[in-house]
PDB file of N, CA and C in Angstrom:
ATOM      1  N   UNK A   1       0.976  -1.308   0.192  1.00  0.00           N
ATOM      2  CA  UNK A   1       0.226   0.190  -0.243  1.00  0.00           C
ATOM      3  C   UNK A   1       0.733   0.916  -0.258  1.00  0.00           C
ATOM      4  N   UNK A   2       0.600   1.964  -0.427  1.00  0.00           N
ATOM      5  CA  UNK A   2       0.972   3.442  -0.647  1.00  0.00           C
ATOM      6  C   UNK A   2       0.572   4.343  -0.371  1.00  0.00           C
ATOM      7  N   UNK A   3       1.745   5.427   0.353  1.00  0.00           N
ATOM      8  CA  UNK A   3       0.874   6.904   0.997  1.00  0.00           C
ATOM      9  C   UNK A   3      -0.369   7.186   0.625  1.00  0.00           C
ATOM     10  N   UNK A   4      -0.889   7.326  -0.719  1.00  0.00           N
ATOM     11  CA  UNK A   4      -1.319   8.291  -0.863  1.00  0.00           C
ATOM     12  C   UNK A   4      -2.193   8.018  -1.263  1.00  0.00           C
ATOM     13  N   UNK A   5      -2.406   6.432  -0.902  1.00  0.00           N
ATOM     14  CA  UNK A   5      -4.199   5.688  -1.155  1.00  0.00           C
ATOM     15  C   UNK A   5      -4.480   5.577   0.432  1.00  0.00           C
ATOM     16  N   UNK A   6      -3.610   5.100   1.519  1.00  0.00           N
ATOM     17  CA  UNK A   6      -4.005   6.179   3.121  1.00  0.00           C
ATOM     18  C   UNK A   6      -5.226   7.045   3.473  1.00  0.00           C
ATOM     19  N   UNK A   7      -4.885   8.277   3.159  1.00  0.00           N
ATOM     20  CA  UNK A   7      -6.007   8.469   2.940  1.00  0.00           C
ATOM     21  C   UNK A   7      -7.346   8.403   2.561  1.00  0.00           C
ATOM     22  N   UNK A   8      -7.049   8.014   0.730  1.00  0.00           N
ATOM     23  CA  UNK A   8      -8.271   7.632   0.762  1.00  0.00           C
ATOM     24  C   UNK A   8      -8.764   6.133   1.102  1.00  0.00           C
ATOM     25  N   UNK A   9      -8.304   5.273   2.482  1.00  0.00           N
ATOM     26  CA  UNK A   9      -9.058   4.161   2.616  1.00  0.00           C
ATOM     27  C   UNK A   9      -8.920   4.763   3.977  1.00  0.00           C
ATOM     28  N   UNK A  10      -8.758   5.138   4.463  1.00  0.00           N
ATOM     29  CA  UNK A  10      -9.003   6.414   5.169  1.00  0.00           C
ATOM     30  C   UNK A  10     -10.344   6.757   5.299  1.00  0.00           C
ATOM     31  N   UNK A  11     -10.907   7.910   4.673  1.00  0.00           N
ATOM     32  CA  UNK A  11     -11.780   8.375   4.310  1.00  0.00           C
ATOM     33  C   UNK A  11     -13.317   7.189   4.120  1.00  0.00           C
ATOM     34  N   UNK A  12     -13.006   6.459   3.216  1.00  0.00           N
ATOM     35  CA  UNK A  12     -13.849   5.384   2.602  1.00  0.00           C
ATOM     36  C   UNK A  12     -14.493   4.441   4.160  1.00  0.00           C
ATOM     37  N   UNK A  13     -13.554   4.303   5.679  1.00  0.00           N
ATOM     38  CA  UNK A  13     -13.678   3.432   6.860  1.00  0.00           C
ATOM     39  C   UNK A  13     -14.270   4.390   7.303  1.00  0.00           C
ATOM     40  N   UNK A  14     -14.184   5.814   7.489  1.00  0.00           N
ATOM     41  CA  UNK A  14     -14.823   6.781   8.050  1.00  0.00           C
ATOM     42  C   UNK A  14     -16.496   7.654   7.761  1.00  0.00           C
ATOM     43  N   UNK A  15     -16.381   7.064   6.011  1.00  0.00           N
ATOM     44  CA  UNK A  15     -17.198   6.860   5.410  1.00  0.00           C
ATOM     45  C   UNK A  15     -18.386   5.721   5.299  1.00  0.00           C
ATOM     46  N   UNK A  16     -18.102   4.868   6.117  1.00  0.00           N
ATOM     47  CA  UNK A  16     -18.483   3.748   5.498  1.00  0.00           C
ATOM     48  C   UNK A  16     -19.053   3.349   7.780  1.00  0.00           C
ATOM     49  N   UNK A  17     -18.721   4.261   8.245  1.00  0.00           N
ATOM     50  CA  UNK A  17     -18.679   3.888   9.778  1.00  0.00           C
ATOM     51  C   UNK A  17     -19.728   5.018   9.927  1.00  0.00           C
ATOM     52  N   UNK A  18     -19.923   5.843   9.233  1.00  0.00           N
ATOM     53  CA  UNK A  18     -21.062   7.361   9.451  1.00  0.00           C
ATOM     54  C   UNK A  18     -22.108   6.809   8.899  1.00  0.00           C
ATOM     55  N   UNK A  19     -22.289   6.215   7.620  1.00  0.00           N
ATOM     56  CA  UNK A  19     -23.479   5.683   7.249  1.00  0.00           C
ATOM     57  C   UNK A  19     -23.754   3.946   7.211  1.00  0.00           C
ATOM     58  N   UNK A  20     -22.981   3.601   8.354  1.00  0.00           N
ATOM     59  CA  UNK A  20     -24.180   2.307   8.688  1.00  0.00           C
ATOM     60  C   UNK A  20     -25.068   2.206  10.248  1.00  0.00           C
ATOM     61  N   UNK A  21     -24.857   3.757  10.452  1.00  0.00           N
ATOM     62  CA  UNK A  21     -26.318   3.676  11.879  1.00  0.00           C
ATOM     63  C   UNK A  21     -27.236   4.234  11.130  1.00  0.00           C
ATOM     64  N   UNK A  22     -27.374   4.944   9.670  1.00  0.00           N
ATOM     65  CA  UNK A  22     -28.132   5.129   9.381  1.00  0.00           C
ATOM     66  C   UNK A  22     -29.870   4.084   8.300  1.00  0.00           C
ATOM     67  N   UNK A  23     -30.831   4.317   8.950  1.00  0.00           N
ATOM     68  CA  UNK A  23     -32.104   3.677   8.401  1.00  0.00           C
ATOM     69  C   UNK A  23     -32.989   3.981   7.531  1.00  0.00           C
ATOM     70  N   UNK A  24     -33.038   3.188   6.340  1.00  0.00           N
ATOM     71  CA  UNK A  24     -34.085   4.052   5.609  1.00  0.00           C
ATOM     72  C   UNK A  24     -35.232   2.991   5.848  1.00  0.00           C
ATOM     73  N   UNK A  25     -36.296   3.432   6.012  1.00  0.00           N
ATOM     74  CA  UNK A  25     -37.951   3.093   5.158  1.00  0.00           C
ATOM     75  C   UNK A  25     -38.599   4.230   4.817  1.00  0.00           C
ATOM     76  N   UNK A  26     -39.808   3.581   4.605  1.00  0.00           N
ATOM     77  CA  UNK A  26     -40.731   4.402   3.053  1.00  0.00           C
ATOM     78  C   UNK A  26     -41.470   4.925   4.167  1.00  0.00           C
ATOM     79  N   UNK A  27     -42.400   5.828   2.794  1.00  0.00           N
ATOM     80  CA  UNK A  27     -43.337   6.375   4.447  1.00  0.00           C
ATOM     81  C   UNK A  27     -44.433   5.822   4.323  1.00  0.00           C
ATOM     82  N   UNK A  28     -44.789   5.236   4.655  1.00  0.00           N
ATOM     83  CA  UNK A  28     -46.571   4.606   4.646  1.00  0.00           C
ATOM     84  C   UNK A  28     -46.923   5.293   4.211  1.00  0.00           C
ATOM     85  N   UNK A  29     -48.424   4.350   3.073  1.00  0.00           N
ATOM     86  CA  UNK A  29     -49.287   4.504   2.339  1.00  0.00           C
ATOM     87  C   UNK A  29     -49.945   5.262   3.261  1.00  0.00           C
ATOM     88  N   UNK A  30     -51.065   5.928   2.146  1.00  0.00           N
ATOM     89  CA  UNK A  30     -52.004   6.562   2.697  1.00  0.00           C
ATOM     90  C   UNK A  30     -53.491   6.012   2.890  1.00  0.00           C
ATOM     91  N   UNK A  31     -54.169   5.582   3.782  1.00  0.00           N
ATOM     92  CA  UNK A  31     -54.992   5.718   4.083  1.00  0.00           C
ATOM     93  C   UNK A  31     -55.854   6.112   5.119  1.00  0.00           C
ATOM     94  N   UNK A  32     -57.405   6.422   4.072  1.00  0.00           N
ATOM     95  CA  UNK A  32     -57.995   7.275   4.585  1.00  0.00           C
ATOM     96  C   UNK A  32     -58.751   6.644   6.022  1.00  0.00           C
ATOM     97  N   UNK A  33     -59.130   7.306   6.369  1.00  0.00           N
ATOM     98  CA  UNK A  33     -60.826   5.347   8.037  1.00  0.00           C
ATOM     99  C   UNK A  33     -61.538   6.262   7.257  1.00  0.00           C
ATOM    100  N   UNK A  34     -62.240   5.436   8.493  1.00  0.00           N
ATOM    101  CA  UNK A  34     -63.632   4.590   7.754  1.00  0.00           C
ATOM    102  C   UNK A  34     -64.257   5.947   6.644  1.00  0.00           C
ATOM    103  N   UNK A  35     -65.179   5.126   6.543  1.00  0.00           N
ATOM    104  CA  UNK A  35     -66.249   6.365   5.933  1.00  0.00           C
ATOM    105  C   UNK A  35     -65.648   7.451   4.404  1.00  0.00           C
ATOM    106  N   UNK A  36     -64.546   7.288   4.616  1.00  0.00           N
ATOM    107  CA  UNK A  36     -63.810   8.936   3.999  1.00  0.00           C
ATOM    108  C   UNK A  36     -63.001   7.637   2.422  1.00  0.00           C
ATOM    109  N   UNK A  37     -63.152   8.813   1.534  1.00  0.00           N
ATOM    110  CA  UNK A  37     -62.721   8.510   0.248  1.00  0.00           C
ATOM    111  C   UNK A  37     -61.389   9.082   0.296  1.00  0.00           C
ATOM    112  N   UNK A  38     -60.671   8.158  -0.436  1.00  0.00           N
ATOM    113  CA  UNK A  38     -58.874   9.185  -0.434  1.00  0.00           C
ATOM    114  C   UNK A  38     -59.127   9.274  -1.939  1.00  0.00           C
ATOM    115  N   UNK A  39     -58.459  11.210  -1.438  1.00  0.00           N
ATOM    116  CA  UNK A  39     -58.683  11.647  -3.397  1.00  0.00           C
ATOM    117  C   UNK A  39     -56.402  11.951  -2.848  1.00  0.00           C
ATOM    118  N   UNK A  40     -56.187  11.528  -4.352  1.00  0.00           N
ATOM    119  CA  UNK A  40     -55.069  10.877  -5.217  1.00  0.00           C
ATOM    120  C   UNK A  40     -54.689  12.719  -4.804  1.00  0.00           C
ATOM    121  N   UNK A  41     -53.281  13.216  -4.458  1.00  0.00           N
ATOM    122  CA  UNK A  41     -52.596  14.460  -4.689  1.00  0.00           C
ATOM    123  C   UNK A  41     -52.618  14.558  -5.692  1.00  0.00           C
ATOM    124  N   UNK A  42     -53.147  15.721  -6.362  1.00  0.00           N
ATOM    125  CA  UNK A  42     -52.481  16.435  -7.643  1.00  0.00           C
ATOM    126  C   UNK A  42     -51.281  17.319  -8.017  1.00  0.00           C
ATOM    127  N   UNK A  43     -50.678  16.891  -8.988  1.00  0.00           N
ATOM    128  CA  UNK A  43     -49.685  18.342  -8.612  1.00  0.00           C
ATOM    129  C   UNK A  43     -48.036  17.237  -7.785  1.00  0.00           C
ATOM    130  N   UNK A  44     -47.221  18.122  -7.691  1.00  0.00           N
ATOM    131  CA  UNK A  44     -45.961  17.145  -6.558  1.00  0.00           C
ATOM    132  C   UNK A  44     -45.536  18.110  -5.478  1.00  0.00           C
ATOM    133  N   UNK A  45     -45.075  16.797  -4.771  1.00  0.00           N
ATOM    134  CA  UNK A  45     -45.473  17.708  -2.698  1.00  0.00           C
ATOM    135  C   UNK A  45     -44.719  18.753  -3.134  1.00  0.00           C
ATOM    136  N   UNK A  46     -45.072  19.545  -1.921  1.00  0.00           N
ATOM    137  CA  UNK A  46     -44.129  21.182  -1.761  1.00  0.00           C
ATOM    138  C   UNK A  46     -43.279  21.183  -1.789  1.00  0.00           C
ATOM    139  N   UNK A  47     -42.243  20.234  -1.360  1.00  0.00           N
ATOM    140  CA  UNK A  47     -40.851  19.283  -0.987  1.00  0.00           C
ATOM    141  C   UNK A  47     -40.903  18.533  -0.164  1.00  0.00           C
ATOM    142  N   UNK A  48     -39.727  18.374  -0.149  1.00  0.00           N
ATOM    143  CA  UNK A  48     -39.061  16.861   0.572  1.00  0.00           C
ATOM    144  C   UNK A  48     -39.232  16.711   2.038  1.00  0.00           C
ATOM    145  N   UNK A  49     -40.221  15.215   2.651  1.00  0.00           N
ATOM    146  CA  UNK A  49     -40.075  14.983   3.659  1.00  0.00           C
ATOM    147  C   UNK A  49     -42.046  15.475   3.179  1.00  0.00           C
ATOM    148  N   UNK A  50     -42.771  15.827   2.927  1.00  0.00           N
ATOM    149  CA  UNK A  50     -44.049  16.041   3.418  1.00  0.00           C
ATOM    150  C   UNK A  50     -44.887  14.475   2.492  1.00  0.00           C
ATOM    151  N   UNK A  51     -45.879  14.601   3.578  1.00  0.00           N
ATOM    152  CA  UNK A  51     -46.486  13.167   2.523  1.00  0.00           C
ATOM    153  C   UNK A  51     -47.831  13.430   2.667  1.00  0.00           C
ATOM    154  N   UNK A  52     -49.083  12.893   2.337  1.00  0.00           N
ATOM    155  CA  UNK A  52     -49.710  12.639   1.979  1.00  0.00           C
ATOM    156  C   UNK A  52     -50.425  12.424   3.012  1.00  0.00           C
ATOM    157  N   UNK A  53     -51.383  13.540   3.607  1.00  0.00           N
ATOM    158  CA  UNK A  53     -52.575  12.971   5.569  1.00  0.00           C
ATOM    159  C   UNK A  53     -53.557  13.351   4.646  1.00  0.00           C
ATOM    160  N   UNK A  54     -54.491  12.303   5.548  1.00  0.00           N
ATOM    161  CA  UNK A  54     -56.211  13.283   6.010  1.00  0.00           C
ATOM    162  C   UNK A  54     -56.268  14.172   7.535  1.00  0.00           C
ATOM    163  N   UNK A  55     -56.608  15.322   6.889  1.00  0.00           N
ATOM    164  CA  UNK A  55     -57.114  15.853   8.167  1.00  0.00           C
ATOM    165  C   UNK A  55     -58.591  16.106   7.957  1.00  0.00           C
ATOM    166  N   UNK A  56     -58.675  15.935   9.660  1.00  0.00           N
ATOM    167  CA  UNK A  56     -60.265  16.165   9.563  1.00  0.00           C
ATOM    168  C   UNK A  56     -61.156  17.191   9.152  1.00  0.00           C
ATOM    169  N   UNK A  57     -60.842  17.936   9.700  1.00  0.00           N
ATOM    170  CA  UNK A  57     -61.236  19.337   9.248  1.00  0.00           C
ATOM    171  C   UNK A  57     -61.180  19.647   8.419  1.00  0.00           C
ATOM    172  N   UNK A  58     -60.386  19.588   7.434  1.00  0.00           N
ATOM    173  CA  UNK A  58     -60.245  19.723   6.137  1.00  0.00           C
ATOM    174  C   UNK A  58     -60.157  18.899   4.490  1.00  0.00           C
ATOM    175  N   UNK A  59     -59.888  17.463   4.868  1.00  0.00           N
ATOM    176  CA  UNK A  59     -59.776  16.936   3.860  1.00  0.00           C
ATOM    177  C   UNK A  59     -58.377  16.830   3.652  1.00  0.00           C
ATOM    178  N   UNK A  60     -57.999  16.663   2.049  1.00  0.00           N
ATOM    179  CA  UNK A  60     -57.114  15.733   2.575  1.00  0.00           C
ATOM    180  C   UNK A  60     -55.805  16.910   2.515  1.00  0.00           C
ATOM    181  N   UNK A  61     -54.763  16.891   2.671  1.00  0.00           N
ATOM    182  CA  UNK A  61     -53.311  17.675   2.458  1.00  0.00           C
ATOM    183  C   UNK A  61     -52.008  17.506   2.452  1.00  0.00           C
ATOM    184  N   UNK A  62     -50.861  18.165   2.329  1.00  0.00           N
ATOM    185  CA  UNK A  62     -49.551  18.115   2.320  1.00  0.00           C
ATOM    186  C   UNK A  62     -49.040  18.324   3.640  1.00  0.00           C
ATOM    187  N   UNK A  63     -48.491  16.869   4.193  1.00  0.00           N
ATOM    188  CA  UNK A  63     -48.015  17.366   6.073  1.00  0.00           C
ATOM    189  C   UNK A  63     -46.583  17.376   6.343  1.00  0.00           C
ATOM    190  N   UNK A  64     -46.334  17.331   6.297  1.00  0.00           N
ATOM    191  CA  UNK A  64     -44.871  17.230   6.808  1.00  0.00           C
ATOM    192  C   UNK A  64     -44.251  17.196   8.808  1.00  0.00           C
ATOM    193  N   UNK A  65     -43.207  16.305   9.237  1.00  0.00           N
ATOM    194  CA  UNK A  65     -43.235  16.036  10.425  1.00  0.00           C
ATOM    195  C   UNK A  65     -42.290  17.389  11.390  1.00  0.00           C
ATOM    196  N   UNK A  66     -42.215  18.843  10.015  1.00  0.00           N
ATOM    197  CA  UNK A  66     -41.488  19.122  11.342  1.00  0.00           C
ATOM    198  C   UNK A  66     -42.121  20.639  11.472  1.00  0.00           C
ATOM    199  N   UNK A  67     -42.760  20.952  10.256  1.00  0.00           N
ATOM    200  CA  UNK A  67     -43.410  22.272   9.806  1.00  0.00           C
ATOM    201  C   UNK A  67     -45.359  22.209   9.766  1.00  0.00           C
ATOM    202  N   UNK A  68     -45.399  20.617   9.664  1.00  0.00           N
ATOM    203  CA  UNK A  68     -47.652  20.598  10.008  1.00  0.00           C
ATOM    204  C   UNK A  68     -47.511  20.748   8.783  1.00  0.00           C
ATOM    205  N   UNK A  69     -48.502  21.664   8.364  1.00  0.00           N
ATOM    206  CA  UNK A  69     -50.072  20.919   7.009  1.00  0.00           C
ATOM    207  C   UNK A  69     -49.302  22.061   6.626  1.00  0.00           C
ATOM    208  N   UNK A  70     -49.163  22.662   5.217  1.00  0.00           N
ATOM    209  CA  UNK A  70     -48.687  22.546   4.167  1.00  0.00           C
ATOM    210  C   UNK A  70     -50.100  23.621   3.461  1.00  0.00           C
ATOM    211  N   UNK A  71     -49.664  25.565   3.354  1.00  0.00           N
ATOM    212  CA  UNK A  71     -51.052  25.687   3.014  1.00  0.00           C
ATOM    213  C   UNK A  71     -51.852  26.406   4.305  1.00  0.00           C
ATOM    214  N   UNK A  72     -50.948  26.824   5.463  1.00  0.00           N
ATOM    215  CA  UNK A  72     -51.568  27.456   6.063  1.00  0.00           C
ATOM    216  C   UNK A  72     -52.345  26.206   6.907  1.00  0.00           C
ATOM    217  N   UNK A  73     -52.349  25.131   6.885  1.00  0.00           N
ATOM    218  CA  UNK A  73     -53.236  24.254   8.713  1.00  0.00           C
ATOM    219  C   UNK A  73     -52.817  24.518   9.628  1.00  0.00           C
ATOM    220  N   UNK A  74     -53.073  24.489  10.365  1.00  0.00           N
ATOM    221  CA  UNK A  74     -52.349  24.048  11.955  1.00  0.00           C
ATOM    222  C   UNK A  74     -53.281  23.199  12.457  1.00  0.00           C
ATOM    223  N   UNK A  75     -52.250  22.882  12.989  1.00  0.00           N
ATOM    224  CA  UNK A  75     -52.900  20.877  14.232  1.00  0.00           C
ATOM    225  C   UNK A  75     -53.486  22.067  15.727  1.00  0.00           C
ATOM    226  N   UNK A  76     -55.466  21.160  15.877  1.00  0.00           N
ATOM    227  CA  UNK A  76     -55.712  21.333  17.161  1.00  0.00           C
ATOM    228  C   UNK A  76     -56.193  20.582  17.889  1.00  0.00           C
TER     229      UNK A  76
END
């Protein structure tokens, strides 16, 4: 092993160690409560991390775990 490959090997080991704790899961499929018709989203998500969910007072909309409801909706 030459001296030029040592930093590359060290950075690869650090990167592998940093990424080994990552857990990647898929977003659960939106399920309408009993008696509610599922409405498919029109267009694209307003940003990364938003999911299509049902809100009892307003119907279907985009929700983010950090920012809440898109479009001015607020949790009650």
